[in-house]
């Protein structure tokens, strides 16, 4: 049973609308799944995405409506793919670089970091390096 949670924050300088950013944030779950987590029922995962592309204030006397630029919906697949790959890589990096830590749930248990030397031996044995 899943007992943990993960927070993913995706930042980009691509000009994206709020609707596209919501779609980008949803891709974080795919990146986590690529690393082996099903995102269990009790998992409290949070995925956020933001863009720093459009930081210009509205011009003076702009009126009630302003125009913002955003990527075309038809051009988003590479960006979505990059988000999935970035999250997947982040999870793998966290697993490989993790150290032993005392768990909160269940109390008293220790989650051990991966022995990277042993991992390299296993990967070499199966031609995965």
Coordinates of C-alpha atoms in Angstrom, one line a residue:
X1 CA 0.0 0.0 0.0
X2 CA 1.2 3.5 -0.9
X3 CA 2.0 5.6 2.2
X4 CA 4.1 8.4 0.7
X5 CA 3.5 11.5 -1.2
X6 CA 5.5 13.5 -3.8
X7 CA 5.4 17.1 -4.8
X8 CA 6.5 17.9 -8.4
X9 CA 7.0 21.5 -9.6
X10 CA 7.6 22.0 -13.3
X11 CA 9.0 25.4 -14.3
X12 CA 9.4 26.6 -17.9
X13 CA 10.2 29.8 -19.8
X14 CA 7.9 28.7 -22.6
X15 CA 4.9 31.0 -23.1
X16 CA 2.0 28.9 -21.9
X17 CA -1.6 29.6 -21.0
X18 CA -3.1 28.5 -17.7
X19 CA -5.0 25.6 -19.4
X20 CA -1.7 24.3 -21.0
X21 CA 0.1 24.6 -17.7
X22 CA -2.6 22.4 -16.1
X23 CA -2.0 19.9 -18.8
X24 CA 1.7 20.1 -18.3
X25 CA 1.3 19.5 -14.5
X26 CA -0.8 16.4 -15.2
X27 CA 2.1 14.9 -17.2
X28 CA 4.1 14.7 -13.9
X29 CA 2.1 11.6 -13.0
X30 CA 3.3 9.9 -16.1
X31 CA 6.9 10.6 -15.2
X32 CA 6.4 9.1 -11.8
X33 CA 4.7 6.1 -13.3
X34 CA 7.7 5.5 -15.6
X35 CA 9.8 5.1 -12.5
X36 CA 7.5 2.5 -11.1
X37 CA 5.0 4.2 -8.8
X38 CA 1.3 3.5 -9.5
X39 CA 0.2 6.6 -7.5
X40 CA -1.8 4.7 -4.8
X41 CA -5.1 5.6 -3.4
X42 CA -3.7 7.1 -0.2
X43 CA -0.9 9.0 -1.9
X44 CA -1.2 12.8 -1.6
X45 CA 0.7 13.8 -4.7
X46 CA 0.8 17.4 -5.8
X47 CA 1.8 18.5 -9.3
X48 CA 2.3 22.2 -10.1
X49 CA 3.5 23.9 -13.3
X50 CA 4.3 27.6 -13.9
X51 CA 5.8 29.7 -16.6
X52 CA 8.1 32.7 -16.3
X53 CA 7.7 33.7 -19.9
X54 CA 5.1 36.5 -19.7
X55 CA 6.2 38.7 -16.8
X56 CA 5.4 42.0 -18.5
X57 CA 2.6 44.0 -16.8
X58 CA -0.3 45.2 -18.9
X59 CA 0.5 48.5 -20.7
X60 CA -1.0 51.6 -19.3
X61 CA -4.5 52.3 -20.7
X62 CA -4.7 48.8 -22.1
X63 CA -8.4 48.6 -21.5
X64 CA -10.4 45.8 -20.0
X65 CA -8.9 43.1 -22.3
X66 CA -5.2 42.3 -22.8
X67 CA -3.5 39.8 -25.1
X68 CA -1.1 37.1 -24.0
X69 CA 1.0 34.9 -26.2
X70 CA 1.0 31.1 -25.8
X71 CA 2.3 28.1 -27.7
X72 CA -0.2 26.6 -30.1
X73 CA -1.9 23.5 -28.7
X74 CA -0.6 21.5 -31.8
X75 CA 3.0 22.2 -30.8
X76 CA 2.9 20.9 -27.2
X77 CA 3.9 17.2 -27.6
X78 CA 7.7 17.9 -27.3
X79 CA 7.1 20.0 -24.2
X80 CA 4.8 17.3 -22.6
X81 CA 7.5 14.6 -23.5
X82 CA 10.2 16.8 -21.9
X83 CA 8.1 17.1 -18.7
X84 CA 7.5 13.4 -18.4
X85 CA 11.3 12.7 -19.0
X86 CA 12.3 15.4 -16.5
X87 CA 10.1 14.0 -13.7
X88 CA 11.2 10.4 -14.5
X89 CA 14.9 11.5 -14.3
X90 CA 14.2 13.4 -11.0
X91 CA 12.7 10.3 -9.4
X92 CA 15.6 8.1 -10.5
X93 CA 18.1 10.7 -9.2
X94 CA 16.4 10.9 -5.9
X95 CA 16.4 7.1 -5.6
X96 CA 20.0 6.7 -6.5
X97 CA 21.3 9.6 -4.4
X98 CA 19.0 8.9 -1.4
X99 CA 20.5 8.1 2.0
X100 CA 19.3 5.9 4.8
X101 CA 16.4 7.7 6.6
X102 CA 14.1 6.8 9.5
X103 CA 10.5 6.4 8.2
X104 CA 7.5 8.2 9.7
X105 CA 5.2 5.4 8.6
X106 CA 5.6 2.7 9.7
X107 CA 7.3 4.1 12.8
X108 CA 10.6 2.5 13.6
X109 CA 11.4 1.4 10.1
X110 CA 14.4 2.6 8.2
X111 CA 14.4 3.1 4.4
X112 CA 17.8 2.4 3.1
X113 CA 19.5 4.2 0.3
X114 CA 20.7 2.2 -2.7
X115 CA 24.2 0.8 -2.7
X116 CA 25.3 2.5 -5.9
X117 CA 28.4 0.3 -6.4
X118 CA 26.2 -2.8 -6.2
X119 CA 23.7 -1.1 -8.6
X120 CA 26.5 -0.5 -11.1
X121 CA 27.6 -4.2 -10.9
X122 CA 24.0 -5.4 -11.6
X123 CA 23.5 -3.0 -14.4
X124 CA 26.9 -4.0 -16.0
X125 CA 26.0 -7.7 -15.6
X126 CA 22.8 -7.2 -17.6
X127 CA 24.3 -4.8 -20.2
X128 CA 22.4 -1.7 -19.0
X129 CA 25.3 0.7 -18.7

